[in-house]
Coordinates of C-alpha atoms and ligand atoms in Angstrom, one line a residue:
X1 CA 0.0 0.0 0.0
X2 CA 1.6 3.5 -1.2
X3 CA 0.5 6.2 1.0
X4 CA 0.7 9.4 -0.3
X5 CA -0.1 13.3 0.2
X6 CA 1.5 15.8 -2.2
X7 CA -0.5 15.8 -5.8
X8 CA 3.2 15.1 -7.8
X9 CA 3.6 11.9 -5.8
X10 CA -0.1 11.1 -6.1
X11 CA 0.3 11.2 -10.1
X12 CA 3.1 8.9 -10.1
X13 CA 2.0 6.2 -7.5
X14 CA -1.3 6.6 -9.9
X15 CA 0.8 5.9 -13.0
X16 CA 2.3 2.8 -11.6
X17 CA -1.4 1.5 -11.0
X18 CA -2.0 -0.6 -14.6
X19 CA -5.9 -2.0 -15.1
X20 CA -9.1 -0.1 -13.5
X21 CA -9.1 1.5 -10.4
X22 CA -12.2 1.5 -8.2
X23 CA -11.9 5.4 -5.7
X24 CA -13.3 5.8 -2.2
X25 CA -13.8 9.0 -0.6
X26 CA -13.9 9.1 2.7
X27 CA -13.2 11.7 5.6
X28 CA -11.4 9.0 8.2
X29 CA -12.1 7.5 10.8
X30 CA -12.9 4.7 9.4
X31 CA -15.6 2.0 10.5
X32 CA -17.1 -0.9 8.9
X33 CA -19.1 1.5 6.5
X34 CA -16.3 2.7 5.0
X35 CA -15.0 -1.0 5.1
X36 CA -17.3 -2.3 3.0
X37 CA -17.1 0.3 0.1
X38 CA -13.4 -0.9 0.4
X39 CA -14.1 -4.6 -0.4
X40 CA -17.0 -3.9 -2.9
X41 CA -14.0 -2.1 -4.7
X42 CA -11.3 -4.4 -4.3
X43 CA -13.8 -7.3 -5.6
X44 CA -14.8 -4.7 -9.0
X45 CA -11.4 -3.4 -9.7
X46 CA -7.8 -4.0 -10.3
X47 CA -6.9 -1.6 -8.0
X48 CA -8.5 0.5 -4.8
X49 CA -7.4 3.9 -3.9
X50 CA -9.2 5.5 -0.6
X51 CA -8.9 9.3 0.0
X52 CA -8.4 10.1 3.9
X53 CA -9.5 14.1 3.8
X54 CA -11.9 16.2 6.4
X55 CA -12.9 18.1 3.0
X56 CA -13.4 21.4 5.4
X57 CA -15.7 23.3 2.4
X58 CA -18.5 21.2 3.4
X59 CA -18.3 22.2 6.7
X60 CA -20.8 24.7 7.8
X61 CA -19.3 27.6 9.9
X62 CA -21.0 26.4 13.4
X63 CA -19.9 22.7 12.2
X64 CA -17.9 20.2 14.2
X65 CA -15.1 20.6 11.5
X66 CA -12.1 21.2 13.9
X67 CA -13.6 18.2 16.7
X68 CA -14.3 16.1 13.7
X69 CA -12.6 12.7 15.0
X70 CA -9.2 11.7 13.2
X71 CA -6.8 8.8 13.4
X72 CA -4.8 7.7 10.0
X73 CA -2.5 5.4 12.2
X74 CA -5.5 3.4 12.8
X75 CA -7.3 4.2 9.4
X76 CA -4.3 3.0 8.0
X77 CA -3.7 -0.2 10.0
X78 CA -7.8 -0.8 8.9
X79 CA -7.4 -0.6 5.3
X80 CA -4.0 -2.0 4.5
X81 CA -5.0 -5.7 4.8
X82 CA -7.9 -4.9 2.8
X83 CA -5.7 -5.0 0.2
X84 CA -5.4 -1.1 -0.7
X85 CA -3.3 0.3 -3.5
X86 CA -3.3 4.0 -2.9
X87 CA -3.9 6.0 0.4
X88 CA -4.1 9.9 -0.5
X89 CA -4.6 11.9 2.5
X90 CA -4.0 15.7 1.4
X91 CA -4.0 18.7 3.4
X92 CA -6.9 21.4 3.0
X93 CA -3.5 23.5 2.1
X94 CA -2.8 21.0 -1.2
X95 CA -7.0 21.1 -2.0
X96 CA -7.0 24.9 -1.5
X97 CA -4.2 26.8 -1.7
X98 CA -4.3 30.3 -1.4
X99 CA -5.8 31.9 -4.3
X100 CA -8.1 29.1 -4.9
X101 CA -11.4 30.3 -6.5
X102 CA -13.5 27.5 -8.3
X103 CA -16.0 25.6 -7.3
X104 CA -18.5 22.7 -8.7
X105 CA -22.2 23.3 -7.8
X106 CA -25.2 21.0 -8.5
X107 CA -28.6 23.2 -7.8
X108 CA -32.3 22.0 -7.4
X109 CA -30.9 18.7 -5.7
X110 CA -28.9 20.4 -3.3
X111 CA -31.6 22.7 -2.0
X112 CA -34.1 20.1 0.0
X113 CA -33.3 18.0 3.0
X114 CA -29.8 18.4 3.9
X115 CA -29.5 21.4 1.8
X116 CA -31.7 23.1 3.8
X117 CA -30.0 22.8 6.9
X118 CA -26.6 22.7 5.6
X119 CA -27.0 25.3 2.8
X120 CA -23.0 25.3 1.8
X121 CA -22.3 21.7 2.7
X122 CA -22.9 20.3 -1.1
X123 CA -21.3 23.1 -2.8
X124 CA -18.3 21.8 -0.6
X125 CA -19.4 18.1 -1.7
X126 CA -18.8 18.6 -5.6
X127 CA -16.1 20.4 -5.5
X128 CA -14.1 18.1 -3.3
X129 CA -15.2 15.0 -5.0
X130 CA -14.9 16.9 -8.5
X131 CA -10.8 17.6 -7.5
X132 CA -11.0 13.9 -6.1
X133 CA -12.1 12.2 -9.5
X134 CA -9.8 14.9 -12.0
X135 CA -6.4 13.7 -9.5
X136 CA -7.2 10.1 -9.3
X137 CA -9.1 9.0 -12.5
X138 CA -11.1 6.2 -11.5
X139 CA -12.8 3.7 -13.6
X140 CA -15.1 3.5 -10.4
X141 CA -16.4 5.3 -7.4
X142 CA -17.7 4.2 -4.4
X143 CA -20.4 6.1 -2.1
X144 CA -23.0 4.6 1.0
X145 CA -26.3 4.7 0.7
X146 CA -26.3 6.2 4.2
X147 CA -25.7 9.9 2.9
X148 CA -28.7 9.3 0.1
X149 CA -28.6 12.9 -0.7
X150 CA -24.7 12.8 -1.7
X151 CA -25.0 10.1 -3.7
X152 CA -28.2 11.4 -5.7
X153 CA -26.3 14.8 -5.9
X154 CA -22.9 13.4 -7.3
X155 CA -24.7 10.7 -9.7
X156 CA -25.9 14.0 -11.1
X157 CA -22.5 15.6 -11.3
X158 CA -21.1 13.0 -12.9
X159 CA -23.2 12.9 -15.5
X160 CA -23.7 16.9 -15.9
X161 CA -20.0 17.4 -16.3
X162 CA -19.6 13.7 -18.2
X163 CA -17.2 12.1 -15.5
X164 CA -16.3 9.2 -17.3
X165 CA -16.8 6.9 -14.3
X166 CA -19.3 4.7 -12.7
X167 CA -20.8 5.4 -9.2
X168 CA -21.3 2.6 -7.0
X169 CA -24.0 2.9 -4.4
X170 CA -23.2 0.2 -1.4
X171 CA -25.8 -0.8 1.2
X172 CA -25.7 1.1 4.9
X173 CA -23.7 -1.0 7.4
X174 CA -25.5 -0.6 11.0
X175 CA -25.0 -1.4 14.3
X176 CA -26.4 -4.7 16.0
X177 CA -29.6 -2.1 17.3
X178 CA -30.4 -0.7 13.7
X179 CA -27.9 2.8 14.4
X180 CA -26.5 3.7 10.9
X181 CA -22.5 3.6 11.3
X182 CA -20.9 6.8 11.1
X183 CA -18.1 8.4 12.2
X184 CA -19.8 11.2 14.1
X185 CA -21.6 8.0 16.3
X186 CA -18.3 8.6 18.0
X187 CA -19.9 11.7 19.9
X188 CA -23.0 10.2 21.4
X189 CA -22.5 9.2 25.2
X190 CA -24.6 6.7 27.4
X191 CA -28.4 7.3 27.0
X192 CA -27.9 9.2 23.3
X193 CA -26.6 6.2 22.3
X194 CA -29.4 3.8 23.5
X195 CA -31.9 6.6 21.9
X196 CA -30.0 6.7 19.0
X197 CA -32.0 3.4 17.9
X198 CA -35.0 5.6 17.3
X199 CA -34.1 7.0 13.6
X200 CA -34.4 3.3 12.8
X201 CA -37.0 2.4 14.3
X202 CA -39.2 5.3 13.1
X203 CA -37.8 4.1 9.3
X204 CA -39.3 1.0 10.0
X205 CA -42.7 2.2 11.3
X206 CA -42.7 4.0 7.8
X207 CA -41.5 0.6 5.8
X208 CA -44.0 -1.6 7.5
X209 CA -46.9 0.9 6.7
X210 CA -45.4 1.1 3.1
X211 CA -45.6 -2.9 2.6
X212 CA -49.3 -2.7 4.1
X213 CA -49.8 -1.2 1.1
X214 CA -49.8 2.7 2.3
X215 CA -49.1 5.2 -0.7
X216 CA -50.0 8.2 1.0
X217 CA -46.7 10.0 1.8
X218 CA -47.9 12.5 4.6
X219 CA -48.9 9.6 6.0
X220 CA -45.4 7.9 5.9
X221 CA -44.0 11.0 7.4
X222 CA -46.7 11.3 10.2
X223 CA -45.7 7.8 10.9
X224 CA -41.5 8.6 11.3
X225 CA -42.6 11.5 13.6
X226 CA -44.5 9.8 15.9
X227 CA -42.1 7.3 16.5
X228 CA -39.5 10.3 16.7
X229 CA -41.6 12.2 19.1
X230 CA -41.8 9.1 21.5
X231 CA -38.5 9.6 22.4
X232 CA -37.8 12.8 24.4
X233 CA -34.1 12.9 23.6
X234 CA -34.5 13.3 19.9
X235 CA -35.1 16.4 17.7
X236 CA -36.4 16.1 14.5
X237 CA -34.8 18.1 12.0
X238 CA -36.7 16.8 9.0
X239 CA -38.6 14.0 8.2
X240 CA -39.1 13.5 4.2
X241 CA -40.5 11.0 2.2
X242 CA -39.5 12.1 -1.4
X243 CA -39.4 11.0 -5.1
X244 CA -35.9 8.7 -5.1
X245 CA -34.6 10.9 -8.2
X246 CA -35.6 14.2 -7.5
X247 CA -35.6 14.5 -3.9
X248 CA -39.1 16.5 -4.2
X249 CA -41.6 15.8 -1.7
X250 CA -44.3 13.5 -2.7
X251 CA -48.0 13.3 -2.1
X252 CA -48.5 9.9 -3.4
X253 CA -45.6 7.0 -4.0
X254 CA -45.8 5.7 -7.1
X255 CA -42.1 4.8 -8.1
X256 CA -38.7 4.5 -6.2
X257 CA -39.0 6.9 -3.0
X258 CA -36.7 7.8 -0.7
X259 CA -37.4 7.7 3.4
X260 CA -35.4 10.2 5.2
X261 CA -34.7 12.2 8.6
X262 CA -31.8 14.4 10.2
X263 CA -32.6 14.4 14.1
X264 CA -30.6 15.9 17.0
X265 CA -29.4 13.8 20.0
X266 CA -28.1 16.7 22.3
X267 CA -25.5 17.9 20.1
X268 CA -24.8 15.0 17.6
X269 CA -26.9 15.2 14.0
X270 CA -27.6 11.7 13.3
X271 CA -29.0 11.0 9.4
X272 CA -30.6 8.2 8.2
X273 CA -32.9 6.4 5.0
X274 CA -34.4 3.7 3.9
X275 CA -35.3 3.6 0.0
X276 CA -38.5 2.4 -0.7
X277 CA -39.2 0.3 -4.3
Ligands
AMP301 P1 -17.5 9.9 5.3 O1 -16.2 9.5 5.8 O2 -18.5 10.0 6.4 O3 -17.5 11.1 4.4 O4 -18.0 8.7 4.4 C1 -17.3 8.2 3.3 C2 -18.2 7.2 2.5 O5 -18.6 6.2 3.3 C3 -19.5 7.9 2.0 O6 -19.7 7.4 0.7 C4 -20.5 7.4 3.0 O7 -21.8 7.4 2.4 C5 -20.0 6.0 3.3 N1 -20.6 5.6 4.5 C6 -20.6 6.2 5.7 N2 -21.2 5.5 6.6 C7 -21.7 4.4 6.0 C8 -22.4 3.2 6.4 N3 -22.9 3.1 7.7 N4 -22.7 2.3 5.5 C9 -22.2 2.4 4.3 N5 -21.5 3.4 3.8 C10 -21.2 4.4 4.7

């Protein structure tokens, strides 16, 4: 495994790498989520090269950016018998040096859900992930269904600015309770945790009305909330059952549709989906 950080020795440790070569982005701190993108690559592609960078323009300015949790000893010591080819872990210095000025934004998409709430943190998305795809030149890239939003929003990207690359969209990895993994999950202490289990729970109130044969969207929502609301630690930030393409809200599921929620547990923003066919 060749772990790199300047973009000269990137290019050449990405020269030496013959065949096709599967990229996952990541921001560190790595868990079994991350993990699995990593073999879904390594079984797909020649080669797997996994980016290590706390991208800080998606980072709103009352963000967790500088407590964000790091460790690339331990990232590294998780990926290298994976069989990894590349490691590039930059600096926001390399990303964005001074002077930097251009940026990659996807609109309509990015202006629900997570938009909403985190109105710079897409913009910040594309770029990174743009800069991400021109340095490395994958064949392949691999993204979790857990941040549904991101992956909508860069399957767009990629095919408005004709990135000659496939996404991959892997399952979410959770916890034996249901709790989606994440690296933020890292924050929540003692009864957030246990409560934690709600965002799953109320995405399965929602599923098991849905296979009862309920098409009626506000319904579905009503349905996340009042599990939501049961629990006195939680804070909904949105609930949103929403066309699976689009990401507009729907009135009435009649194709692929997408289950989603952002709620606070004290100070820790938890996400989580369920996708709905
Ligand atoms: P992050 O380091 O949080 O930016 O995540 C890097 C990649 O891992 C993104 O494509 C995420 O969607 C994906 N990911 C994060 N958590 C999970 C999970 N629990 N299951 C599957 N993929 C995940």
């Amino acid at each position: 495994m060749i772990s790199v950080i300047g973009l000269d020795e990137l290019r050449a440790a990405r020269l030496s790498l013959k065949g096709t070569v599967g990229l996952v982005p990541t921001m560190g701190y790595l868990h079994e989520g991350h993990l699995s993108l990593i073999r879904r690559a390594k079984a797909e592609c020649d080669h797997v090269a996994v980016s290590i960078f706390v991208n800080p323009t998606q980072f709103g300015a009352n963000e967790d950016l500088s407590k964000y949790p790091r460790d690339l000893e331990r990232d590294l010591s998780l990926i290298e018998p994976l069989g990894v080819d590349l490691v590039w872990n930059p600096t926001p210095e390399i990303m964005y040096p001074t002077g930097y000025q251009t940026w990659v934004e996807v609109e309509a998409m990015t202006r629900p859900l997570e938009g909403a709430m985190r109105p710079t943190h897409f913009k910040g998305v594309t770029t990174v992930v743009a800069k991400l795809f021109n340095a490395i030149q994958p064949h392949k890239a691999y993204f979790g269904q857990k941040d549904a939003q991101q992956v909508a929003v860069i399957r767009q990207m990629v095919w408005d600015l004709n990135f000659p690359l496939e996404v991959v969209v892997c399952p979410t990895m959770r916890e034996a309770d249901g709790l989606a993994m994440s690296s933020r999950n890292k924050y929540l202490e003692g009864e957030d945790r246990k409560a934690a289990v709600v965002l799953f729970q109320a995405l399965n109130a929602a599923k098991e009305a849905y296979q009862g044969g309920e098409r009626d969207a506000e319904m579905l929502r009503s349905r996340m909330k009042n599990v939501l609301e049961a629990e006195p630690r939680a804070q909904i930030q949105y609930v949103s059952c929403a066309d699976y393409n689009t990401l507009e809200e729907l009135e009435v599921i009649k194709g692929k549709a997408l289950l989603s929620m952002a709620v606070l547990l004290g100070k820790t923003r938890l996400i989580d989906n369920f996708v709905l066919e």
